[in-house]
PDB file of C-alpha atoms in Angstrom:
ATOM      1  CA  UNK Z 712     100.575 118.861  99.939  1.00  0.00           C
ATOM      2  CA  UNK Z 713     103.095 117.389  97.946  1.00  0.00           C
ATOM      3  CA  UNK Z 714     105.047 119.214  95.341  1.00  0.00           C
ATOM      4  CA  UNK Z 715     107.946 119.177  92.894  1.00  0.00           C
ATOM      5  CA  UNK Z 716     109.997 122.045  91.465  1.00  0.00           C
ATOM      6  CA  UNK Z 717     112.071 121.475  88.422  1.00  0.00           C
ATOM      7  CA  UNK Z 718     114.619 123.908  87.094  1.00  0.00           C
ATOM      8  CA  UNK Z 719     113.170 126.231  84.413  1.00  0.00           C
ATOM      9  CA  UNK Z 720     114.030 125.031  80.844  1.00  0.00           C
ATOM     10  CA  UNK Z 721     114.578 124.698  78.156  1.00  0.00           C
ATOM     11  CA  UNK Z 722     118.059 123.345  78.369  1.00  0.00           C
ATOM     12  CA  UNK Z 723     120.201 123.476  75.274  1.00  0.00           C
ATOM     13  CA  UNK Z 724     123.566 121.735  75.161  1.00  0.00           C
ATOM     14  CA  UNK Z 725     126.339 120.478  72.888  1.00  0.00           C
ATOM     15  CA  UNK Z 726     126.877 117.013  72.322  1.00  0.00           C
ATOM     16  CA  UNK Z 727     129.395 115.411  74.873  1.00  0.00           C
ATOM     17  CA  UNK Z 728     128.484 118.273  77.569  1.00  0.00           C
ATOM     18  CA  UNK Z 729     127.591 117.575  81.226  1.00  0.00           C
ATOM     19  CA  UNK Z 730     123.975 117.815  82.217  1.00  0.00           C
ATOM     20  CA  UNK Z 731     122.259 118.769  85.377  1.00  0.00           C
ATOM     21  CA  UNK Z 732     118.591 119.307  85.742  1.00  0.00           C
ATOM     22  CA  UNK Z 733     117.697 120.206  89.459  1.00  0.00           C
ATOM     23  CA  UNK Z 734     114.811 118.937  91.146  1.00  0.00           C
ATOM     24  CA  UNK Z 735     113.562 119.807  94.741  1.00  0.00           C
ATOM     25  CA  UNK Z 736     110.601 118.187  96.408  1.00  0.00           C
ATOM     26  CA  UNK Z 737     108.156 118.937  99.213  1.00  0.00           C
ATOM     27  CA  UNK Z 738     106.565 116.088 100.917  1.00  0.00           C
ATOM     28  CA  UNK Z 739     105.436 114.710 104.207  1.00  0.00           C
ATOM     29  CA  UNK Z 740     106.837 111.216 105.317  1.00  0.00           C
ATOM     30  CA  UNK Z 741     109.138 109.182 103.140  1.00  0.00           C
ATOM     31  CA  UNK Z 742     108.391 109.518  99.525  1.00  0.00           C
ATOM     32  CA  UNK Z 743     110.028 107.574  96.505  1.00  0.00           C
ATOM     33  CA  UNK Z 744     111.356 109.694  93.567  1.00  0.00           C
ATOM     34  CA  UNK Z 745     111.305 109.192  90.098  1.00  0.00           C
ATOM     35  CA  UNK Z 746     112.789 110.454  87.011  1.00  0.00           C
ATOM     36  CA  UNK Z 747     110.642 110.046  83.680  1.00  0.00           C
ATOM     37  CA  UNK Z 748     111.710 110.816  80.100  1.00  0.00           C
ATOM     38  CA  UNK Z 749     109.263 111.512  77.224  1.00  0.00           C
ATOM     39  CA  UNK Z 750     110.321 111.537  73.695  1.00  0.00           C
ATOM     40  CA  UNK Z 751     108.300 113.546  71.167  1.00  0.00           C
ATOM     41  CA  UNK Z 752     104.752 112.323  70.775  1.00  0.00           C
ATOM     42  CA  UNK Z 753     105.531 109.307  72.999  1.00  0.00           C
ATOM     43  CA  UNK Z 754     104.371 108.220  76.505  1.00  0.00           C
ATOM     44  CA  UNK Z 755     106.733 108.496  79.791  1.00  0.00           C
ATOM     45  CA  UNK Z 756     109.250 105.982  80.197  1.00  0.00           C
ATOM     46  CA  UNK Z 757     110.852 105.340  83.694  1.00  0.00           C
ATOM     47  CA  UNK Z 758     114.356 106.655  83.562  1.00  0.00           C
ATOM     48  CA  UNK Z 759     115.584 105.729  87.094  1.00  0.00           C
ATOM     49  CA  UNK Z 760     114.167 105.938  90.738  1.00  0.00           C
ATOM     50  CA  UNK Z 761     115.158 105.944  94.283  1.00  0.00           C
ATOM     51  CA  UNK Z 762     113.180 104.908  97.291  1.00  0.00           C
ATOM     52  CA  UNK Z 763     114.759 106.165 100.208  1.00  0.00           C
ATOM     53  CA  UNK Z 764     117.471 108.622 101.554  1.00  0.00           C
ATOM     54  CA  UNK Z 765     121.071 108.328 100.056  1.00  0.00           C
ATOM     55  CA  UNK Z 766     119.703 105.846  97.370  1.00  0.00           C
ATOM     56  CA  UNK Z 767     121.345 106.522  93.873  1.00  0.00           C
ATOM     57  CA  UNK Z 768     119.153 105.502  91.063  1.00  0.00           C
ATOM     58  CA  UNK Z 769     121.051 105.085  87.616  1.00  0.00           C
ATOM     59  CA  UNK Z 770     120.132 104.290  84.266  1.00  0.00           C
ATOM     60  CA  UNK Z 771     121.651 104.613  80.608  1.00  0.00           C
ATOM     61  CA  UNK Z 772     124.370 106.990  81.955  1.00  0.00           C
ATOM     62  CA  UNK Z 773     121.979 109.075  83.942  1.00  0.00           C
ATOM     63  CA  UNK Z 774     122.272 109.292  87.767  1.00  0.00           C
ATOM     64  CA  UNK Z 775     120.259 110.858  90.548  1.00  0.00           C
ATOM     65  CA  UNK Z 776     120.803 110.801  94.184  1.00  0.00           C
ATOM     66  CA  UNK Z 777     117.982 111.126  96.667  1.00  0.00           C
ATOM     67  CA  UNK Z 778     119.022 113.814  99.156  1.00  0.00           C
ATOM     68  CA  UNK Z 779     116.675 114.111 102.181  1.00  0.00           C
ATOM     69  CA  UNK Z 780     118.693 116.901 103.864  1.00  0.00           C
ATOM     70  CA  UNK Z 781     118.180 119.191 100.832  1.00  0.00           C
ATOM     71  CA  UNK Z 782     114.981 117.507  99.799  1.00  0.00           C
ATOM     72  CA  UNK Z 783     116.530 117.099  96.278  1.00  0.00           C
ATOM     73  CA  UNK Z 784     116.994 114.538  93.445  1.00  0.00           C
ATOM     74  CA  UNK Z 785     119.019 116.351  90.726  1.00  0.00           C
ATOM     75  CA  UNK Z 786     119.515 114.406  87.570  1.00  0.00           C
ATOM     76  CA  UNK Z 787     123.020 114.222  85.932  1.00  0.00           C
ATOM     77  CA  UNK Z 788     124.674 112.925  83.003  1.00  0.00           C
ATOM     78  CA  UNK Z 789     128.250 113.039  82.248  1.00  0.00           C
ATOM     79  CA  UNK Z 790     128.214 113.137  78.403  1.00  0.00           C
ATOM     80  CA  UNK Z 791     124.861 113.977  76.624  1.00  0.00           C
ATOM     81  CA  UNK Z 792     124.083 112.829  73.222  1.00  0.00           C
ATOM     82  CA  UNK Z 793     121.557 113.885  70.535  1.00  0.00           C
ATOM     83  CA  UNK Z 794     119.307 111.016  71.120  1.00  0.00           C
ATOM     84  CA  UNK Z 795     118.846 112.279  74.769  1.00  0.00           C
ATOM     85  CA  UNK Z 796     116.787 115.192  73.421  1.00  0.00           C
ATOM     86  CA  UNK Z 797     113.549 114.849  75.163  1.00  0.00           C
ATOM     87  CA  UNK Z 798     111.247 116.181  77.916  1.00  0.00           C
ATOM     88  CA  UNK Z 799     112.509 115.028  81.451  1.00  0.00           C
ATOM     89  CA  UNK Z 800     110.197 115.020  84.578  1.00  0.00           C
ATOM     90  CA  UNK Z 801     110.903 114.654  88.228  1.00  0.00           C
ATOM     91  CA  UNK Z 802     108.205 112.936  90.183  1.00  0.00           C
ATOM     92  CA  UNK Z 803     107.488 111.668  93.668  1.00  0.00           C
ATOM     93  CA  UNK Z 804     104.973 109.108  95.151  1.00  0.00           C
ATOM     94  CA  UNK Z 805     104.155 109.873  98.618  1.00  0.00           C
ATOM     95  CA  UNK Z 806     102.168 107.882 101.347  1.00  0.00           C
ATOM     96  CA  UNK Z 807      98.802 108.844  99.711  1.00  0.00           C
ATOM     97  CA  UNK Z 808      97.871 106.135  97.384  1.00  0.00           C
ATOM     98  CA  UNK Z 809      97.481 106.587  93.515  1.00  0.00           C
ATOM     99  CA  UNK Z 810      99.032 110.050  92.672  1.00  0.00           C
ATOM    100  CA  UNK Z 811     102.287 110.523  91.278  1.00  0.00           C
ATOM    101  CA  UNK Z 812     103.057 114.392  91.667  1.00  0.00           C
ATOM    102  CA  UNK Z 813     105.028 115.539  88.853  1.00  0.00           C
ATOM    103  CA  UNK Z 814     107.373 118.646  88.228  1.00  0.00           C
ATOM    104  CA  UNK Z 815     106.707 121.021  85.206  1.00  0.00           C
ATOM    105  CA  UNK Z 816     109.086 118.928  83.025  1.00  0.00           C
ATOM    106  CA  UNK Z 817     112.542 120.339  81.277  1.00  0.00           C
ATOM    107  CA  UNK Z 818     112.893 120.276  77.770  1.00  0.00           C
ATOM    108  CA  UNK Z 819     116.491 119.265  76.828  1.00  0.00           C
ATOM    109  CA  UNK Z 820     117.904 119.604  73.285  1.00  0.00           C
ATOM    110  CA  UNK Z 821     121.261 118.432  72.308  1.00  0.00           C
ATOM    111  CA  UNK Z 822     122.951 119.583  69.434  1.00  0.00           C
ATOM    112  CA  UNK Z 823     125.645 117.891  67.406  1.00  0.00           C
TER     113      UNK Z 823
ATOM    114  CA  UNK B1260     107.896  91.927  76.393  1.00  0.00           C
ATOM    115  CA  UNK B1261     105.380  92.750  79.198  1.00  0.00           C
ATOM    116  CA  UNK B1262     104.006  96.059  78.359  1.00  0.00           C
ATOM    117  CA  UNK B1263     101.244  98.491  78.462  1.00  0.00           C
ATOM    118  CA  UNK B1264      99.429  98.989  75.063  1.00  0.00           C
ATOM    119  CA  UNK B1265      97.062 101.975  74.136  1.00  0.00           C
ATOM    120  CA  UNK B1266      94.597 101.798  71.319  1.00  0.00           C
ATOM    121  CA  UNK B1267      94.505 104.015  69.068  1.00  0.00           C
ATOM    122  CA  UNK B1268      97.538 106.148  69.268  1.00  0.00           C
ATOM    123  CA  UNK B1269      95.751 108.871  67.331  1.00  0.00           C
ATOM    124  CA  UNK B1270      92.040 109.515  67.812  1.00  0.00           C
ATOM    125  CA  UNK B1271      90.008 112.325  66.312  1.00  0.00           C
ATOM    126  CA  UNK B1272      86.393 113.078  67.339  1.00  0.00           C
ATOM    127  CA  UNK B1273      83.958 115.579  66.708  1.00  0.00           C
ATOM    128  CA  UNK B1274      82.652 118.041  69.271  1.00  0.00           C
ATOM    129  CA  UNK B1275      79.990 116.215  71.545  1.00  0.00           C
ATOM    130  CA  UNK B1276      80.585 112.972  70.246  1.00  0.00           C
ATOM    131  CA  UNK B1277      81.311 110.308  72.546  1.00  0.00           C
ATOM    132  CA  UNK B1278      84.717 108.615  72.313  1.00  0.00           C
ATOM    133  CA  UNK B1279      86.402 105.698  74.037  1.00  0.00           C
ATOM    134  CA  UNK B1280      90.151 105.102  74.652  1.00  0.00           C
ATOM    135  CA  UNK B1281      91.507 101.687  75.263  1.00  0.00           C
ATOM    136  CA  UNK B1282      94.406 100.292  77.360  1.00  0.00           C
ATOM    137  CA  UNK B1283      95.662  96.942  78.028  1.00  0.00           C
ATOM    138  CA  UNK B1284      98.447  95.393  79.937  1.00  0.00           C
ATOM    139  CA  UNK B1285     100.421  92.174  80.079  1.00  0.00           C
ATOM    140  CA  UNK B1286     102.153  92.892  83.282  1.00  0.00           C
ATOM    141  CA  UNK B1287      99.108  91.427  85.288  1.00  0.00           C
ATOM    142  CA  UNK B1288      99.531  94.616  87.839  1.00  0.00           C
ATOM    143  CA  UNK B1289      96.747  95.393  90.100  1.00  0.00           C
ATOM    144  CA  UNK B1290      96.386  99.052  89.511  1.00  0.00           C
ATOM    145  CA  UNK B1291      95.685 101.049  86.397  1.00  0.00           C
ATOM    146  CA  UNK B1292      95.603 104.782  85.929  1.00  0.00           C
ATOM    147  CA  UNK B1293      94.481 107.433  83.336  1.00  0.00           C
ATOM    148  CA  UNK B1294      96.350 110.568  83.199  1.00  0.00           C
ATOM    149  CA  UNK B1295      95.519 113.687  80.986  1.00  0.00           C
ATOM    150  CA  UNK B1296      98.365 115.577  79.421  1.00  0.00           C
ATOM    151  CA  UNK B1297      97.808 118.755  77.709  1.00  0.00           C
ATOM    152  CA  UNK B1298     100.431 120.439  75.505  1.00  0.00           C
ATOM    153  CA  UNK B1299     103.588 121.531  77.372  1.00  0.00           C
ATOM    154  CA  UNK B1300     102.181 120.525  80.702  1.00  0.00           C
ATOM    155  CA  UNK B1301     102.858 117.647  83.394  1.00  0.00           C
ATOM    156  CA  UNK B1302     100.659 114.578  83.236  1.00  0.00           C
ATOM    157  CA  UNK B1303      97.232 114.996  85.626  1.00  0.00           C
ATOM    158  CA  UNK B1304      95.892 112.077  87.229  1.00  0.00           C
ATOM    159  CA  UNK B1305      92.167 111.612  86.312  1.00  0.00           C
ATOM    160  CA  UNK B1306      91.385 108.331  88.180  1.00  0.00           C
ATOM    161  CA  UNK B1307      92.604 104.952  89.075  1.00  0.00           C
ATOM    162  CA  UNK B1308      91.540 101.315  89.672  1.00  0.00           C
ATOM    163  CA  UNK B1309      92.901  99.267  92.230  1.00  0.00           C
ATOM    164  CA  UNK B1310      91.546  95.865  91.260  1.00  0.00           C
ATOM    165  CA  UNK B1311      87.859  96.514  90.891  1.00  0.00           C
ATOM    166  CA  UNK B1312      87.824  99.743  93.259  1.00  0.00           C
ATOM    167  CA  UNK B1313      87.303 102.974  91.320  1.00  0.00           C
ATOM    168  CA  UNK B1314      89.319 106.028  92.758  1.00  0.00           C
ATOM    169  CA  UNK B1315      88.153 109.374  91.153  1.00  0.00           C
ATOM    170  CA  UNK B1316      90.190 112.515  91.667  1.00  0.00           C
ATOM    171  CA  UNK B1317      88.145 115.282  93.028  1.00  0.00           C
ATOM    172  CA  UNK B1318      88.750 117.828  90.237  1.00  0.00           C
ATOM    173  CA  UNK B1319      88.136 115.416  87.519  1.00  0.00           C
ATOM    174  CA  UNK B1320      85.035 116.445  85.438  1.00  0.00           C
ATOM    175  CA  UNK B1321      81.937 114.276  85.255  1.00  0.00           C
ATOM    176  CA  UNK B1322      82.281 114.197  81.515  1.00  0.00           C
ATOM    177  CA  UNK B1323      85.239 111.357  81.971  1.00  0.00           C
ATOM    178  CA  UNK B1324      84.204 107.984  82.932  1.00  0.00           C
ATOM    179  CA  UNK B1325      86.148 104.861  83.027  1.00  0.00           C
ATOM    180  CA  UNK B1326      85.502 100.884  83.005  1.00  0.00           C
ATOM    181  CA  UNK B1327      87.716  98.153  83.878  1.00  0.00           C
ATOM    182  CA  UNK B1328      85.860  94.899  82.814  1.00  0.00           C
ATOM    183  CA  UNK B1329      88.998  92.751  83.789  1.00  0.00           C
ATOM    184  CA  UNK B1330      92.536  92.756  85.254  1.00  0.00           C
ATOM    185  CA  UNK B1331      93.983  93.328  81.576  1.00  0.00           C
ATOM    186  CA  UNK B1332      91.951  96.017  80.297  1.00  0.00           C
ATOM    187  CA  UNK B1333      90.629  99.529  81.248  1.00  0.00           C
ATOM    188  CA  UNK B1334      88.817 102.237  79.172  1.00  0.00           C
ATOM    189  CA  UNK B1335      88.355 105.820  79.243  1.00  0.00           C
ATOM    190  CA  UNK B1336      85.156 107.163  78.080  1.00  0.00           C
ATOM    191  CA  UNK B1337      84.503 110.782  77.263  1.00  0.00           C
ATOM    192  CA  UNK B1338      80.915 111.313  77.137  1.00  0.00           C
ATOM    193  CA  UNK B1339      80.593 114.564  75.408  1.00  0.00           C
ATOM    194  CA  UNK B1340      84.150 115.997  74.223  1.00  0.00           C
ATOM    195  CA  UNK B1341      84.795 119.634  74.290  1.00  0.00           C
ATOM    196  CA  UNK B1342      87.504 121.360  72.626  1.00  0.00           C
ATOM    197  CA  UNK B1343      89.418 121.851  75.861  1.00  0.00           C
ATOM    198  CA  UNK B1344      89.521 117.868  76.058  1.00  0.00           C
ATOM    199  CA  UNK B1345      92.077 117.682  73.219  1.00  0.00           C
ATOM    200  CA  UNK B1346      95.124 116.200  74.737  1.00  0.00           C
ATOM    201  CA  UNK B1347      97.443 113.287  75.163  1.00  0.00           C
ATOM    202  CA  UNK B1348      95.881 110.582  77.322  1.00  0.00           C
ATOM    203  CA  UNK B1349      98.039 108.329  79.169  1.00  0.00           C
ATOM    204  CA  UNK B1350      97.513 104.899  80.829  1.00  0.00           C
ATOM    205  CA  UNK B1351      99.773 103.542  83.488  1.00  0.00           C
ATOM    206  CA  UNK B1352      99.936 100.574  85.678  1.00  0.00           C
ATOM    207  CA  UNK B1353     101.481  99.514  88.826  1.00  0.00           C
ATOM    208  CA  UNK B1354     101.715  96.343  90.875  1.00  0.00           C
ATOM    209  CA  UNK B1355     100.233  97.900  94.118  1.00  0.00           C
ATOM    210  CA  UNK B1356     101.345  97.155  97.443  1.00  0.00           C
ATOM    211  CA  UNK B1357     103.224  99.557  99.516  1.00  0.00           C
ATOM    212  CA  UNK B1358     102.294 103.034  98.048  1.00  0.00           C
ATOM    213  CA  UNK B1359     105.631 104.739  98.666  1.00  0.00           C
ATOM    214  CA  UNK B1360     107.638 101.993  96.638  1.00  0.00           C
ATOM    215  CA  UNK B1361     105.051 101.232  94.092  1.00  0.00           C
ATOM    216  CA  UNK B1362     106.305 102.133  90.517  1.00  0.00           C
ATOM    217  CA  UNK B1363     104.143 103.332  87.508  1.00  0.00           C
ATOM    218  CA  UNK B1364     104.681 102.074  84.048  1.00  0.00           C
ATOM    219  CA  UNK B1365     103.183 104.290  81.218  1.00  0.00           C
ATOM    220  CA  UNK B1366     102.096 103.288  77.968  1.00  0.00           C
ATOM    221  CA  UNK B1367     102.674 105.496  74.628  1.00  0.00           C
ATOM    222  CA  UNK B1368      99.665 107.500  74.974  1.00  0.00           C
ATOM    223  CA  UNK B1369      96.550 108.164  72.798  1.00  0.00           C
ATOM    224  CA  UNK B1370      96.489 111.891  71.388  1.00  0.00           C
ATOM    225  CA  UNK B1371      92.855 113.016  71.178  1.00  0.00           C
ATOM    226  CA  UNK B1372      91.956 115.643  68.601  1.00  0.00           C
ATOM    227  CA  UNK B1373      88.549 117.291  68.958  1.00  0.00           C
ATOM    228  CA  UNK B1374      87.320 119.058  65.692  1.00  0.00           C
TER     229      UNK B1374
END
């Protein structure tokens, strides 16, 4: 079945550092890929998405490129801020209707 | 702004006392979902409605039920909450159509405490 694996966390960075959170997936067919962010005590917010190979999703300085050859969708940001501290979930939507398959989540903490 | 709204944001109930959580949407989306998210875990899909068609996940306990009286509203009923049902409950919606490109939008969640 479909699965998503995220790099183990938590990740702790200083403000303005470069961020990478790795995400790899296993799926049949051509899934869509998503990054969601969850701030403490809140629901999930869609951060960015990509629906086909080589697509690059971007939002608020975050980027991720859908790499079919390496089955990856790594999240990057050039300069993180304290306000980026949150839990980040990589997810895929396959051809089976209804379910988003999530990774285990990565806790990001950014210090001033 | 179009959005997904969940009420209440925090709900406290007693062991075994039925509880209902509410979700509404102004996006006019065809599909509504309920997820359970326990502490430090990824969300787990309980069920979803595509219009009026109900789709239950195979491992969703019978204790969890759902109703969708119209396009805008969807309810989660927990008939006899146990301590293990304490969690954040997330409602999401999507337009429907082609599954691989359909995007889900989440509400802020209801945190359920069972005493």
